[in-house]
Amino acid sequence: MGLGGALAILAQQPFGAWLLSAVALGLTAYGIYSLLESRYRRIANL
């Protein structure tokens, strides 16, 4: 199935466009969070 299949199933639902928009927003937010964390996270030297 994979990611494409899962997104296709979401798209076929009654509110498919809204569901896909929510998934896209969530993935975008996670990407921004990951970029910010990689920039500002400090790891102590052992």
Short mmCIF file of N, CA and C in Angstrom, two decimals:
data_model
loop_
_atom_site.label_atom_id
_atom_site.label_comp_id
_atom_site.label_asym_id
_atom_site.label_seq_id
_atom_site.Cartn_x
_atom_site.Cartn_y
_atom_site.Cartn_z
N MET A 1 0.84 -1.18 0.00
CA MET A 1 0.00 0.00 0.00
C MET A 1 0.89 1.24 0.00
N GLY A 2 1.59 1.49 1.06
CA GLY A 2 2.50 2.62 1.12
C GLY A 2 1.81 3.94 1.36
N LEU A 3 2.60 4.98 1.30
CA LEU A 3 2.09 6.33 1.56
C LEU A 3 1.09 6.76 0.49
N GLY A 4 1.41 6.47 -0.77
CA GLY A 4 0.51 6.85 -1.86
C GLY A 4 -0.87 6.22 -1.73
N GLY A 5 -0.89 4.96 -1.35
CA GLY A 5 -2.16 4.27 -1.16
C GLY A 5 -2.96 4.85 -0.01
N ALA A 6 -2.26 5.15 1.08
CA ALA A 6 -2.93 5.73 2.24
C ALA A 6 -3.53 7.09 1.90
N LEU A 7 -2.79 7.90 1.16
CA LEU A 7 -3.31 9.21 0.77
C LEU A 7 -4.47 9.08 -0.22
N ALA A 8 -4.40 8.08 -1.09
CA ALA A 8 -5.50 7.85 -2.03
C ALA A 8 -6.78 7.47 -1.29
N ILE A 9 -6.64 6.64 -0.25
CA ILE A 9 -7.82 6.27 0.55
C ILE A 9 -8.39 7.50 1.24
N LEU A 10 -7.53 8.34 1.79
CA LEU A 10 -8.01 9.58 2.41
C LEU A 10 -8.74 10.46 1.40
N ALA A 11 -8.20 10.55 0.20
CA ALA A 11 -8.79 11.41 -0.83
C ALA A 11 -10.18 10.93 -1.23
N GLN A 12 -10.46 9.64 -1.10
CA GLN A 12 -11.75 9.09 -1.50
C GLN A 12 -12.84 9.28 -0.44
N GLN A 13 -12.48 9.75 0.72
CA GLN A 13 -13.45 9.94 1.81
C GLN A 13 -14.30 11.19 1.54
N PRO A 14 -15.45 11.29 2.21
CA PRO A 14 -16.34 12.44 1.97
C PRO A 14 -15.65 13.80 2.14
N PHE A 15 -14.78 13.93 3.12
CA PHE A 15 -14.05 15.18 3.32
C PHE A 15 -12.59 14.99 2.96
N GLY A 16 -12.34 14.30 1.86
CA GLY A 16 -10.99 13.93 1.46
C GLY A 16 -10.05 15.10 1.27
N ALA A 17 -10.54 16.17 0.66
CA ALA A 17 -9.69 17.34 0.44
C ALA A 17 -9.26 17.95 1.77
N TRP A 18 -10.19 17.99 2.72
CA TRP A 18 -9.86 18.55 4.04
C TRP A 18 -8.88 17.64 4.78
N LEU A 19 -9.08 16.34 4.66
CA LEU A 19 -8.16 15.40 5.32
C LEU A 19 -6.76 15.51 4.74
N LEU A 20 -6.66 15.59 3.41
CA LEU A 20 -5.34 15.74 2.78
C LEU A 20 -4.69 17.06 3.17
N SER A 21 -5.50 18.10 3.30
CA SER A 21 -4.96 19.40 3.73
C SER A 21 -4.42 19.31 5.15
N ALA A 22 -5.14 18.60 6.02
CA ALA A 22 -4.68 18.44 7.41
C ALA A 22 -3.38 17.65 7.46
N VAL A 23 -3.28 16.60 6.64
CA VAL A 23 -2.05 15.81 6.59
C VAL A 23 -0.89 16.67 6.08
N ALA A 24 -1.14 17.44 5.03
CA ALA A 24 -0.10 18.31 4.48
C ALA A 24 0.35 19.35 5.49
N LEU A 25 -0.60 19.92 6.21
CA LEU A 25 -0.27 20.91 7.23
C LEU A 25 0.56 20.28 8.34
N GLY A 26 0.18 19.09 8.76
CA GLY A 26 0.93 18.39 9.80
C GLY A 26 2.34 18.05 9.38
N LEU A 27 2.50 17.57 8.16
CA LEU A 27 3.84 17.24 7.66
C LEU A 27 4.70 18.49 7.51
N THR A 28 4.10 19.58 7.06
CA THR A 28 4.82 20.84 6.94
C THR A 28 5.25 21.35 8.31
N ALA A 29 4.35 21.30 9.28
CA ALA A 29 4.68 21.74 10.64
C ALA A 29 5.80 20.89 11.22
N TYR A 30 5.75 19.58 10.99
CA TYR A 30 6.81 18.69 11.50
C TYR A 30 8.15 19.01 10.83
N GLY A 31 8.13 19.31 9.55
CA GLY A 31 9.35 19.68 8.85
C GLY A 31 9.96 20.96 9.40
N ILE A 32 9.12 21.96 9.65
CA ILE A 32 9.61 23.22 10.22
C ILE A 32 10.16 22.99 11.62
N TYR A 33 9.46 22.19 12.42
CA TYR A 33 9.93 21.85 13.76
C TYR A 33 11.30 21.16 13.70
N SER A 34 11.46 20.22 12.78
CA SER A 34 12.73 19.50 12.65
C SER A 34 13.86 20.43 12.25
N LEU A 35 13.59 21.35 11.34
CA LEU A 35 14.62 22.32 10.94
C LEU A 35 15.02 23.22 12.10
N LEU A 36 14.02 23.70 12.84
CA LEU A 36 14.32 24.57 13.99
C LEU A 36 15.07 23.81 15.08
N GLU A 37 14.69 22.57 15.32
CA GLU A 37 15.38 21.78 16.34
C GLU A 37 16.82 21.51 15.93
N SER A 38 17.05 21.21 14.65
CA SER A 38 18.42 20.95 14.21
C SER A 38 19.28 22.20 14.29
N ARG A 39 18.67 23.35 14.16
CA ARG A 39 19.43 24.61 14.23
C ARG A 39 19.76 25.00 15.67
N TYR A 40 18.82 24.84 16.58
CA TYR A 40 18.98 25.39 17.92
C TYR A 40 19.26 24.36 19.01
N ARG A 41 19.19 23.08 18.72
CA ARG A 41 19.42 22.07 19.75
C ARG A 41 20.90 22.01 20.10
N ARG A 42 21.18 21.93 21.37
CA ARG A 42 22.56 21.82 21.85
C ARG A 42 22.73 20.45 22.48
N ILE A 43 23.78 19.76 22.08
CA ILE A 43 24.09 18.45 22.61
C ILE A 43 25.39 18.58 23.40
N ALA A 44 25.35 18.19 24.66
CA ALA A 44 26.52 18.31 25.53
C ALA A 44 27.61 17.33 25.10
N ASN A 45 28.85 17.79 25.17
CA ASN A 45 29.98 16.92 24.90
C ASN A 45 30.17 15.96 26.06
N LEU A 46 30.46 14.73 25.75
CA LEU A 46 30.67 13.73 26.81
C LEU A 46 32.12 13.58 27.14
#
